Coordinates of C-alpha atoms and ligand atoms in Angstrom, one line a residue:
X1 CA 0.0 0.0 0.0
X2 CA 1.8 3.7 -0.6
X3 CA 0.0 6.6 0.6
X4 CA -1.3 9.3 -1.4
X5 CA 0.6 12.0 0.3
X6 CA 4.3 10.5 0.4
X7 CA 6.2 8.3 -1.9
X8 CA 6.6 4.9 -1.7
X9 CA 10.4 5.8 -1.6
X10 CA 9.8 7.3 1.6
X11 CA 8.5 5.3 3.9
X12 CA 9.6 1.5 3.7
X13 CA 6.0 -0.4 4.5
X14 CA 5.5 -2.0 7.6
X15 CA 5.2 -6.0 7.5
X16 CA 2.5 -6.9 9.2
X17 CA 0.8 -10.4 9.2
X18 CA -3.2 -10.8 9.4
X19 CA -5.7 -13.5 9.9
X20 CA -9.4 -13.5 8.4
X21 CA -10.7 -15.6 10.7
X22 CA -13.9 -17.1 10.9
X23 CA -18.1 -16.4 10.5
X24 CA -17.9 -12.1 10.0
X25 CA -14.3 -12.2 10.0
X26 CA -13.3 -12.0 6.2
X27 CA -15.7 -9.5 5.5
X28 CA -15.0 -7.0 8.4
X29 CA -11.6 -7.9 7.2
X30 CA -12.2 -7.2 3.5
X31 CA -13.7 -3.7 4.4
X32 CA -11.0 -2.5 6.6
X33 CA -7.9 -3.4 4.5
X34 CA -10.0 -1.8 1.7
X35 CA -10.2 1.4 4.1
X36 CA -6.2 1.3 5.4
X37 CA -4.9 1.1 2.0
X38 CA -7.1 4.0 0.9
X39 CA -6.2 6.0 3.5
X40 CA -2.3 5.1 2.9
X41 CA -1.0 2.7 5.5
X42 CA 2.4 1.4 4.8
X43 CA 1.8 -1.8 5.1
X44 CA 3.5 -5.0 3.7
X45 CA 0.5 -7.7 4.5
X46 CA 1.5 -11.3 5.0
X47 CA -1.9 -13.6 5.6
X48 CA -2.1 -16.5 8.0
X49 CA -5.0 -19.2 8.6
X50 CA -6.3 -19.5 12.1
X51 CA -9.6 -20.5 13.9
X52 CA -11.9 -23.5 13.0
X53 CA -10.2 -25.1 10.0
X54 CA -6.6 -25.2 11.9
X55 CA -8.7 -26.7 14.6
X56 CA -10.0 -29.2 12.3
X57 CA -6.8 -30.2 11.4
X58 CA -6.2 -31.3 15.0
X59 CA -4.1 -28.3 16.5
X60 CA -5.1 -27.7 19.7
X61 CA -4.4 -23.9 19.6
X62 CA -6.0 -23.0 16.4
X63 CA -3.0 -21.8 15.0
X64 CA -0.2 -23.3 13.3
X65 CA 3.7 -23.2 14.7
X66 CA 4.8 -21.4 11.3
X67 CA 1.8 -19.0 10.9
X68 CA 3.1 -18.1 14.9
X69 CA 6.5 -17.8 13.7
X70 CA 5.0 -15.1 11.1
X71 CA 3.5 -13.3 13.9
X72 CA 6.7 -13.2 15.9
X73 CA 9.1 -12.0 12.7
X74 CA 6.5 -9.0 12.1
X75 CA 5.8 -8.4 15.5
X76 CA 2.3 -7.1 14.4
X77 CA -0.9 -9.2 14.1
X78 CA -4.7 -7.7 13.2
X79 CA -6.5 -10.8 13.5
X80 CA -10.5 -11.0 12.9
X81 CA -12.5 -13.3 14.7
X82 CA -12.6 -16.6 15.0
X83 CA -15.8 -19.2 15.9
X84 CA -14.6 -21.7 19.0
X85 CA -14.9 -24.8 18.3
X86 CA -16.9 -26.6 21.1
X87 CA -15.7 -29.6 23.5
X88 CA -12.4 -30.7 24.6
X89 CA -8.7 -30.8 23.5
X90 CA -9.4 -27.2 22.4
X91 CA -7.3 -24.7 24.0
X92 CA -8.1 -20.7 23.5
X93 CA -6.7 -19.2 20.5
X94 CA -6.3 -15.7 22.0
X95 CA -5.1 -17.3 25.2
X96 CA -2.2 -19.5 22.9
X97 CA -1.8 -16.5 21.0
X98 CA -0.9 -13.8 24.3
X99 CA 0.6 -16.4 26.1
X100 CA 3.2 -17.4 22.9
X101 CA 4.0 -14.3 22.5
X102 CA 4.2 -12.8 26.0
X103 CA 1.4 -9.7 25.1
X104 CA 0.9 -8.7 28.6
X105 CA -0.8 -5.4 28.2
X106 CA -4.4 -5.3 26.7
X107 CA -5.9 -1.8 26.3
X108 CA -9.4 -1.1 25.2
X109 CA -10.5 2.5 24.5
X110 CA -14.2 2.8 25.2
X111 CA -15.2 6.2 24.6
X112 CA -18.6 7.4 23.9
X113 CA -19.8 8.3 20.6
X114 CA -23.1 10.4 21.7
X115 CA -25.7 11.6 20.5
X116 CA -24.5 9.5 17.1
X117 CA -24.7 6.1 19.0
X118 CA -27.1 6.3 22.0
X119 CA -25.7 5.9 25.8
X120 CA -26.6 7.4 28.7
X121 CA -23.6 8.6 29.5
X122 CA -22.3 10.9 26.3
X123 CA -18.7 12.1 28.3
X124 CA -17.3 8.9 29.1
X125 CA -13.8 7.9 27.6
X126 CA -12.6 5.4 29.4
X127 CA -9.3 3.2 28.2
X128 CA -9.3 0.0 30.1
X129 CA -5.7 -1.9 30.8
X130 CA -6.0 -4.9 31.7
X131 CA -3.0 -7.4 32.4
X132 CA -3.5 -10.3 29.6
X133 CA -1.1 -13.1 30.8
X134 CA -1.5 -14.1 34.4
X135 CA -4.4 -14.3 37.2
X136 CA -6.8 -17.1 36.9
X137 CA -6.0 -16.9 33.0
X138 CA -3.0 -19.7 33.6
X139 CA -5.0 -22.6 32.8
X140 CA -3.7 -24.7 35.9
X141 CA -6.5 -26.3 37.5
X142 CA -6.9 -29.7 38.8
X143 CA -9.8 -32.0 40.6
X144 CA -8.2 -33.1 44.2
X145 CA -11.2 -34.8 45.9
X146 CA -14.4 -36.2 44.9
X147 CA -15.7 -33.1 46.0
X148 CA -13.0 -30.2 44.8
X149 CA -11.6 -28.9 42.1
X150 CA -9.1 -26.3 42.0
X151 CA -7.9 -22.9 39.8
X152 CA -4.6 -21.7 40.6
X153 CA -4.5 -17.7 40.5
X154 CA -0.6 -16.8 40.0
X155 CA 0.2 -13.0 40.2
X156 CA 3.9 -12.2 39.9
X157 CA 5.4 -9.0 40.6
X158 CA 7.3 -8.5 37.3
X159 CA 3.8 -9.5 36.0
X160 CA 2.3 -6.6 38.2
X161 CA 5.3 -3.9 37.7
X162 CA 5.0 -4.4 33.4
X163 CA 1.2 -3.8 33.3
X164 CA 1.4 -1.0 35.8
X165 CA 4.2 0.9 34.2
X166 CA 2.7 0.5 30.7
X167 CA -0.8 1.6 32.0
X168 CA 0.9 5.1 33.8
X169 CA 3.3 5.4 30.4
X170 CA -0.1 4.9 28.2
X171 CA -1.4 7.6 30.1
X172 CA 1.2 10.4 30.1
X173 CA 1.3 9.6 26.0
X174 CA -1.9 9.6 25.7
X175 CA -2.1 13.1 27.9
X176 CA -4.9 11.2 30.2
X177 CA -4.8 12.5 33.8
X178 CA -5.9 9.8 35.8
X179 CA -5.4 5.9 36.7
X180 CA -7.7 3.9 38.8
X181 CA -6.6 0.4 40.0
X182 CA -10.1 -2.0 40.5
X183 CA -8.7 -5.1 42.9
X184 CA -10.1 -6.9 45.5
X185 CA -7.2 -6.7 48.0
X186 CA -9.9 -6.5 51.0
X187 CA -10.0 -10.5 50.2
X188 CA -7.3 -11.3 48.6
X189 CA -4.7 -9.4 50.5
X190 CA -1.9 -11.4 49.0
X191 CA -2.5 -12.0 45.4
X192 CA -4.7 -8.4 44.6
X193 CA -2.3 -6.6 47.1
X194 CA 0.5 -7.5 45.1
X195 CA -1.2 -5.7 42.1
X196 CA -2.8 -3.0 44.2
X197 CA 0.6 -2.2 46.1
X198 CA 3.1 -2.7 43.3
X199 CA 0.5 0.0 41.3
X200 CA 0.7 1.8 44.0
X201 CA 4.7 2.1 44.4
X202 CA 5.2 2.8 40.2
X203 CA 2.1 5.7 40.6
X204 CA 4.4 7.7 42.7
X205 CA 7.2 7.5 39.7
X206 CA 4.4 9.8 38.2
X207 CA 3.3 12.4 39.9
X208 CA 2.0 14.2 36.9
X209 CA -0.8 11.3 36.9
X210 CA -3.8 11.4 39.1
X211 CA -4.1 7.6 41.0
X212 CA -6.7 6.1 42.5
X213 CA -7.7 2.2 44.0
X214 CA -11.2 1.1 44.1
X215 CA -12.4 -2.1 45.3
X216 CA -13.6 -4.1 41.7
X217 CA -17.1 -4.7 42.9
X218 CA -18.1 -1.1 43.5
X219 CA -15.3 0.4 41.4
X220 CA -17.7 -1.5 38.2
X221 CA -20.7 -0.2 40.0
X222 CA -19.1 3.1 39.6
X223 CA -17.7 2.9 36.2
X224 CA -21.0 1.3 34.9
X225 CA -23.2 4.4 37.0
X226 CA -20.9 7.5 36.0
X227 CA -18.1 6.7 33.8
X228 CA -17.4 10.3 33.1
X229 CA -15.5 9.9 36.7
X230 CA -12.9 7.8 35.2
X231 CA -10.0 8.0 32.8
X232 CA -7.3 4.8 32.7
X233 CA -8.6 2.2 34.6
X234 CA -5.8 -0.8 35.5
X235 CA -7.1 -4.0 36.4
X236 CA -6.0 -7.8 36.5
X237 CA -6.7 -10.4 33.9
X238 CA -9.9 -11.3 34.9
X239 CA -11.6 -8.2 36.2
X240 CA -10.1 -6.3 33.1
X241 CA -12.2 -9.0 31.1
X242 CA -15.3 -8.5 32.3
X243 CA -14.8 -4.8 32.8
X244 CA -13.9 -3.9 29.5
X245 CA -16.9 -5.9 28.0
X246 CA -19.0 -3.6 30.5
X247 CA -17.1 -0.6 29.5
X248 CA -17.1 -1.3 26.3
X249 CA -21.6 -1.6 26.2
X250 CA -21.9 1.6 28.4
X251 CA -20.1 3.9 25.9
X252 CA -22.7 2.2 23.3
X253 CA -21.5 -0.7 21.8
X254 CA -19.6 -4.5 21.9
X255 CA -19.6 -4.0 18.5
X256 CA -17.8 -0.8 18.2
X257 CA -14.5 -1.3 19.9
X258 CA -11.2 -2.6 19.2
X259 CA -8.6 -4.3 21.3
X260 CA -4.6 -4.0 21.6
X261 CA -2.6 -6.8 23.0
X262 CA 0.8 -5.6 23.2
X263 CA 4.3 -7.1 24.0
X264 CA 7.8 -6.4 24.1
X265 CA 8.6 -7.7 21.5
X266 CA 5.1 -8.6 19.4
X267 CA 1.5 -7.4 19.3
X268 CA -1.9 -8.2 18.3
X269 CA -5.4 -5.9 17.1
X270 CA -8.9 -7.1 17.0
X271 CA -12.3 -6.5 17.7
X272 CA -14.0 -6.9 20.9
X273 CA -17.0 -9.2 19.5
X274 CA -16.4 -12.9 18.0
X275 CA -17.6 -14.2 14.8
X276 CA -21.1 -13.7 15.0
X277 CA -22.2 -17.0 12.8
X278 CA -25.7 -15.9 12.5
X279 CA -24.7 -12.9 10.1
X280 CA -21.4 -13.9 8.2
X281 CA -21.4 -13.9 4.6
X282 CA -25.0 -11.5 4.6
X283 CA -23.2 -8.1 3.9
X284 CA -24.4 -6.6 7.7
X285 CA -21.4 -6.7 10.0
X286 CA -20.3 -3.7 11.4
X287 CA -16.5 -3.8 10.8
X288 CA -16.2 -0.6 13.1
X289 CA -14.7 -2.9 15.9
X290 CA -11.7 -4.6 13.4
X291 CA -11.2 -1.0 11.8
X292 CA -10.5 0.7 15.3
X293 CA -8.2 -1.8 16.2
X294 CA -6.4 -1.3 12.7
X295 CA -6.2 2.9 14.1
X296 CA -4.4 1.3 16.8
X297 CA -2.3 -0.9 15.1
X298 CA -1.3 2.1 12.9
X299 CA -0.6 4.4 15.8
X300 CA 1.6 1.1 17.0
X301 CA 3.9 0.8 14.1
X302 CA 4.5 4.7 13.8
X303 CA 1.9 5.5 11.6
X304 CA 0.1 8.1 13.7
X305 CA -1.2 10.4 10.6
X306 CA -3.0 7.3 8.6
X307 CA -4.1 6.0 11.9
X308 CA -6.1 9.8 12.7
X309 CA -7.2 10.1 9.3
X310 CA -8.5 6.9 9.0
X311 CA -10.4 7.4 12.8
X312 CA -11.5 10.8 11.6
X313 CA -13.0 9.4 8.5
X314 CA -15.0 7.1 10.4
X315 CA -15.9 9.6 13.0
X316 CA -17.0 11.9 10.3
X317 CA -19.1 8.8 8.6
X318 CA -20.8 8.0 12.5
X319 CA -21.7 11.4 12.9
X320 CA -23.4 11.7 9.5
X321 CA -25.9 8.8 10.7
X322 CA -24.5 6.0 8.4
X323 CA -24.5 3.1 10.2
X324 CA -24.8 -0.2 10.2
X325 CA -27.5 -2.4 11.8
X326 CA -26.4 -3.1 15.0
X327 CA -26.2 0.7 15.8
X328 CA -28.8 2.1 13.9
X329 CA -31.7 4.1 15.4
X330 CA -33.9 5.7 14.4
X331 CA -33.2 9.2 16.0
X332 CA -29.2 9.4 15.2
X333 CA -29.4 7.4 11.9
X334 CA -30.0 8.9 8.6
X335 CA -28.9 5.4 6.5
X336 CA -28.3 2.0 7.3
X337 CA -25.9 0.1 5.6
X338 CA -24.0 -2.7 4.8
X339 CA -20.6 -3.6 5.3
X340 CA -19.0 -3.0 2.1
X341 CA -21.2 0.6 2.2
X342 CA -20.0 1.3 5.5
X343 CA -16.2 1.2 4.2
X344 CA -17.3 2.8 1.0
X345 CA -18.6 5.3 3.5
X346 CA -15.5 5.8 5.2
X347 CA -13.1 5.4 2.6
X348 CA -15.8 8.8 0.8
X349 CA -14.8 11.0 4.0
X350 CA -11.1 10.2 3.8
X351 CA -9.4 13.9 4.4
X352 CA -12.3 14.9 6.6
X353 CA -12.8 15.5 10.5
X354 CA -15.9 15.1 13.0
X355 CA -17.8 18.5 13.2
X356 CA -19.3 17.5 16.1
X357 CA -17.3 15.1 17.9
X358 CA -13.4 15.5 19.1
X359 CA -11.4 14.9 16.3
X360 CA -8.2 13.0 16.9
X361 CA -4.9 13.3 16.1
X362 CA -1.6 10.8 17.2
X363 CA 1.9 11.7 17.2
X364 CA 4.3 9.5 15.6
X365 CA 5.6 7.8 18.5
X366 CA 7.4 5.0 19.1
X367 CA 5.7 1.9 20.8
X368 CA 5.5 2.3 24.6
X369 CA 8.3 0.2 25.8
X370 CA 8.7 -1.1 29.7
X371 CA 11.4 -2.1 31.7
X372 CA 11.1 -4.2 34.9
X373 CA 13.7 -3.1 37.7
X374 CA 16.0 -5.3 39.6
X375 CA 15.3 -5.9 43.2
X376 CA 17.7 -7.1 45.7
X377 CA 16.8 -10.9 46.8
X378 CA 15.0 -10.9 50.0
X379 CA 15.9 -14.1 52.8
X380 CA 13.6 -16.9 52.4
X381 CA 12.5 -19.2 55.5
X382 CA 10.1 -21.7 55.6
X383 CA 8.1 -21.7 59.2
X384 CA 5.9 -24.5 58.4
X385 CA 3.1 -26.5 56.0
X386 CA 0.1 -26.8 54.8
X387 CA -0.9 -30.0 54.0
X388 CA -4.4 -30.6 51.8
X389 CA -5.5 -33.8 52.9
X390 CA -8.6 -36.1 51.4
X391 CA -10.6 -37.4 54.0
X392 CA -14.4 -37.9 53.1
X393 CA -16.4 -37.6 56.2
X394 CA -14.5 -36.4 58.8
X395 CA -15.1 -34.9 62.0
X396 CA -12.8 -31.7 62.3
X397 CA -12.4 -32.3 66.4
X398 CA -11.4 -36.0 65.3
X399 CA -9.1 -35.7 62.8
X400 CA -7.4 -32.5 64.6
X401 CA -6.7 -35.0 67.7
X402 CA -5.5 -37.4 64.7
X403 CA -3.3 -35.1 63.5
X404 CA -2.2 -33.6 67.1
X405 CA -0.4 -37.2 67.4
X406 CA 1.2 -37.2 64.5
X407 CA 2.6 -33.8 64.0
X408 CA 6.4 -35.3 65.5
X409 CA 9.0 -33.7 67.5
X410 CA 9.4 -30.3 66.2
X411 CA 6.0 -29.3 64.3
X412 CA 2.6 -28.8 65.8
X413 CA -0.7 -28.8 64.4
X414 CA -1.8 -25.0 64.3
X415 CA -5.3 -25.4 62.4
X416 CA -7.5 -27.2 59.7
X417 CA -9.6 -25.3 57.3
X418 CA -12.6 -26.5 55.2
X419 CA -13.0 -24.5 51.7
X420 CA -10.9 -21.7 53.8
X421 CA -12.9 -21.6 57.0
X422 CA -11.1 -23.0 60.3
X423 CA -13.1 -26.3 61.4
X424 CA -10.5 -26.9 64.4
X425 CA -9.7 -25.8 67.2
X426 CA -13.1 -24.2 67.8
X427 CA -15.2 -24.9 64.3
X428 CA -18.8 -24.9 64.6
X429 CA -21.4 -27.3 63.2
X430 CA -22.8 -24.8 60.9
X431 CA -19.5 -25.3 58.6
X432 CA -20.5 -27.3 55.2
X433 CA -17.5 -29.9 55.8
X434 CA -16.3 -31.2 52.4
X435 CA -13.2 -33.7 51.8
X436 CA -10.7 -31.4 51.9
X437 CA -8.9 -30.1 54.2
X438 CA -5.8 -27.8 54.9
X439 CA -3.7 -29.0 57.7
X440 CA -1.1 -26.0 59.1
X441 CA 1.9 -27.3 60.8
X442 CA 4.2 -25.1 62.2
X443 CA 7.5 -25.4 63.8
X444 CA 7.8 -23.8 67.3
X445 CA 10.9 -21.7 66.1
X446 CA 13.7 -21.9 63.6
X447 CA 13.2 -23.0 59.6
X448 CA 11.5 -25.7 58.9
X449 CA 12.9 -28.5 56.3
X450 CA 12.8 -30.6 53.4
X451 CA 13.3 -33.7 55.3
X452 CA 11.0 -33.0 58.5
X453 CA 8.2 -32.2 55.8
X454 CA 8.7 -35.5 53.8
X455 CA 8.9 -37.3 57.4
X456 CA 5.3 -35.6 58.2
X457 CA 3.7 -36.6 55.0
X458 CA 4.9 -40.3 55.3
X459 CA 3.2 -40.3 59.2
X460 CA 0.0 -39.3 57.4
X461 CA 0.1 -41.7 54.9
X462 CA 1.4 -44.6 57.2
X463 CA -1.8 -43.3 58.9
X464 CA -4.1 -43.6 56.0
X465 CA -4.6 -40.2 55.9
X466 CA -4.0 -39.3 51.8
X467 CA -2.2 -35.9 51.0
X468 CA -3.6 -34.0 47.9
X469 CA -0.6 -31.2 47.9
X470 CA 1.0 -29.5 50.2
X471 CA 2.0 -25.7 50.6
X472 CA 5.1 -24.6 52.0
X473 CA 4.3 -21.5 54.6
X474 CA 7.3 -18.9 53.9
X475 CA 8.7 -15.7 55.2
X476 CA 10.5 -13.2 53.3
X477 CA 12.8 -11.0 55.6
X478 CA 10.9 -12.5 58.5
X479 CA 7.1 -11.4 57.3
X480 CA 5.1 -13.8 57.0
X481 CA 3.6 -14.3 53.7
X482 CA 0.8 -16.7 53.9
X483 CA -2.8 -16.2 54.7
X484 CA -4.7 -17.2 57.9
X485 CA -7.5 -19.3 58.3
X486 CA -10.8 -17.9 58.3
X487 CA -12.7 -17.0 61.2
X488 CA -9.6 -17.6 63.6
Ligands
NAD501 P1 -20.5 -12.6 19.0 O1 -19.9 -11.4 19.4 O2 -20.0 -13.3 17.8 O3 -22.1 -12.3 18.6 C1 -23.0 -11.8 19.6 C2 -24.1 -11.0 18.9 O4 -23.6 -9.8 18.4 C3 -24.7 -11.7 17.7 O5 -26.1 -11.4 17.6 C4 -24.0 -11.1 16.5 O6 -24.7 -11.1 15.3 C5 -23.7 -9.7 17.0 N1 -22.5 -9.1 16.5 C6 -21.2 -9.5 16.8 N2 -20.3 -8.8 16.1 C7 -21.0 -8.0 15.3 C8 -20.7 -7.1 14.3 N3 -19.4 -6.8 14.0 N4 -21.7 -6.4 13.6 C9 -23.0 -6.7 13.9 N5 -23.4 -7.6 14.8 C10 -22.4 -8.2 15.5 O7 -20.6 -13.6 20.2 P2 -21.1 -15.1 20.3 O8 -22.3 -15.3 19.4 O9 -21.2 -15.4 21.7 O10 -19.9 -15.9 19.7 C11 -19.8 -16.4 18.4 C12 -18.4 -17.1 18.2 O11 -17.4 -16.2 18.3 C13 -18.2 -18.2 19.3 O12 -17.6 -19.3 18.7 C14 -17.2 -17.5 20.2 O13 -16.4 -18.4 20.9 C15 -16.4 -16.7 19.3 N6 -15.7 -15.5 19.9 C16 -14.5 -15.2 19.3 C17 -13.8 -14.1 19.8 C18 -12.5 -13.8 19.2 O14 -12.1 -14.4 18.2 N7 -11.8 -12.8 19.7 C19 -14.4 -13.3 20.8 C20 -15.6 -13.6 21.3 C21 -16.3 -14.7 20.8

């Protein structure tokens, strides 16, 4: 593609790979290349298969090892959606895809588009950030008893510091003034107060940025009640997925917004919405979504000009009521149209700004880039165990006397827990008792080790008593880092 304005001599294009996907996808596809090479993107396109037919062909991750390899030489990905293909052996293409290529930020911009596309709340602008590789999102779960299954959540602190420094650098470039961090630290003091605290310590780094925690629950109240009261909002993986979805329908549409998931070294656009089988191939998609995700992906490789003509365009094409029928109304719209119309639309206003909206305009800029600091090792002692024993139908008072006997010379039993709640000493009836319980042994003083931990799990199982896992209980620089049982 060479731009109308510039010489192909001038600017080398940009290889970039993309993927049509499945359902809507080649036609949203179709209509924004159509619009991006009108406009003038530099862009050398490479295409890859993904989605249901590399699924077919039996790879679990719906796309194949060389079209990844494509992805990680370009760096760049706009992908279009893809249908999931139901049952098991199926693992998330997005999820392969973020993981592969370590794209740990995802930012969604979800700002309002009133009075063209009806919300109640015309001033929001909200850009969600939302961490994209670790949380509940690591796939490690596993059934321990008849009764329980288990998801791991892992948060890391290089995890936390690279989504919190990219969401306070994506703010200063993007001249926002404000970040609020949605966690649920009040529960899960160790995991969310990682997030919340490691947030915390890059926020004062930059003190030209406004920051803010709210707990999630009422911080999604909020943002879904008056969104105009928020600017950059940081979240983990799965708070940032349902909040963006929620962000994303108060400023007026799934179907209007586009997604970034950057990385160091790679990253990847798409829509919000999925392949939407009940309207592919009928001309009616709204390829808004895919299109917006191209503006960023433009503004990504250093094409900020294309990427605010192209945006303007389609701001222009919005407020002159030509939409397609997922956002038509009758009191904003003047004519619906299809797909193909829609980018013919855009493509017509090419040149021209919004007369009523904010017109945009991106510097070229190089990609937002994040560095993780160092930190001196901190001294690691283990001061005792929690061991998850299986035990259908216990008695918490019996098995605590049990395991008061067998707890050896150095350790004693401090507690059991049931689903998290202490069942002995002192547990009440009321307590739904399943077959799983966390056993705490602690030593009295000084580290505990290796071999008085392996010499405690073969006294339970010489005492039928089954060990699921166990959990070592540490302290870094003498805090404790482990979390109590409830109601003790
Ligand atoms: P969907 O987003 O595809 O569709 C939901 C509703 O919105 C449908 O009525 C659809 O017609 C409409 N819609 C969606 N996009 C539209 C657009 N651009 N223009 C006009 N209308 C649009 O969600 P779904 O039906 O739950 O999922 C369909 C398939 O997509 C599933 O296989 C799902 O797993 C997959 N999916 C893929 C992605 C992705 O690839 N990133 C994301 C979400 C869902």
């Amino acid at each position: 593609m060479t731009p109308d304005h510039a010489t192909a001599a001038t600017f080398e294009p940009v290889p970039i790979v993309i993927a049509r996907g499945d359902g809507i996808g080649p036609e949203i596809m179709d209509a924004t290349l159509r619009v991006l090479e009108a406009a003038g993107a530099r862009l050398a396109i490479e295409e890859i298969e993904i989605g249901e037919a590399v699924y077919a062909r039996g790879v679990p991750g719906g796309i194949a090892p060389e079209s990844l390899d494509a992805v990680r030489r370009t760096g760049v990905l706009l992908k279009a959606p893809i249908t999931t293909p139901q049952g098991g052996g199926v693992k998330s293409l997005n999820v392969t895809i973020r993981k592969s290529l370590g794209l740990f930020a995802n930012v969604r911009p979800c700002p309002s588009y009133a009075p063209f596309v009806p919300t109640r709340h015309p001033g929001m602008d909200v850009v969600i950030i939302r961490e994209n590789e670790e949380d509940l999102y690591g796939g490690i779960e596993h059934r321990q008893t008849e009764d329980v299954v288990q998801c791991l959540k892992l948060i890391t602190r290089p995890g936390c510091e690279r989504i919190a420094r990219y969401a306070f650098e994506y703010a200063r470039a993007h001249g926002r003034r404000k970040v609020t961090v949605l966690t649920k630290d009040n529960i899960m003091k160790l995991t969310d107060g990682l997030f919340r605290r490691v947030a915390e310590e890059v926020a004062a780094e930059y003190p030209d940025i406004e920051h803010e925690h709210r707990i999630i629950d009422i911080g999604t109240a909020l943002l879904a009640d008056r969104p105009d009261e928020f600017d950059v909002v940081l979240t983990l993986n799965l708070y940032g997925d349902i909040v963006s979805d929620v962000a994303a329908q108060v400023a007026g549409s799934v179907g209007l917004a586009g997604t970034a998931n950057i990385g160091a070294s790679a990253a990847m656009f798409e829509a919000i919405h999925g392949s939407a089988p009940d309207i592919a191939g009928q001309d009616v998609a709204n390829p808004s979504g895919l299109l917006l995700a191209a503006v960023q992906l433009l503004v990504h490789v250093g094409q900020g000009e294309v990427a605010a003509r192209v945006h303007n365009a389609w701001l222009r094409t919005i407020e002159e009521g030509v939409h397609t029928a997922d956002v038509h109304d009758p009191t904003s719209s003047r004519e619906r149209v299809g797909t193909r119309a829609f980018a013919d639309a855009v493509i017509a206003r090419l040149g021209e700004e919004p007369r009523t909206l904010a017109a945009v305009a991106y510097a070229d800029r190089a990609p937002i880039h994040v560095e993780v600091a160092a930190r001196p090792a901190q001294r690691k002692a283990q001061v005792g165990v929690d061991v998850f024993l299986d035990v259908p139908d216990a008695v918490p008072d019996e098995l605590g006397a049990r395991l008061e006997g067998l707890a050896g010379p150095r350790l004693r039993l401090d507690m059991i827990t049931n689903r998290g709640q202490t069942t002995y000493p002192g547990g009440v009836p009321e307590t739904l008792c399943v077959d799983h319980h966390r056993c705490r042994f602690v030593a009295a003083d000084g580290d505990v080790t290796t071999e008085e931990v392996l010499a405690l799990l073969g006294r339970l199982a010489a005492a039928d008593l089954p060990f699921i896992k166990t959990e070592g209980l540490f302290a870094f620089d003498g805090v404790e880092a482990f979390s109590r049982g409830q109601g003790r």
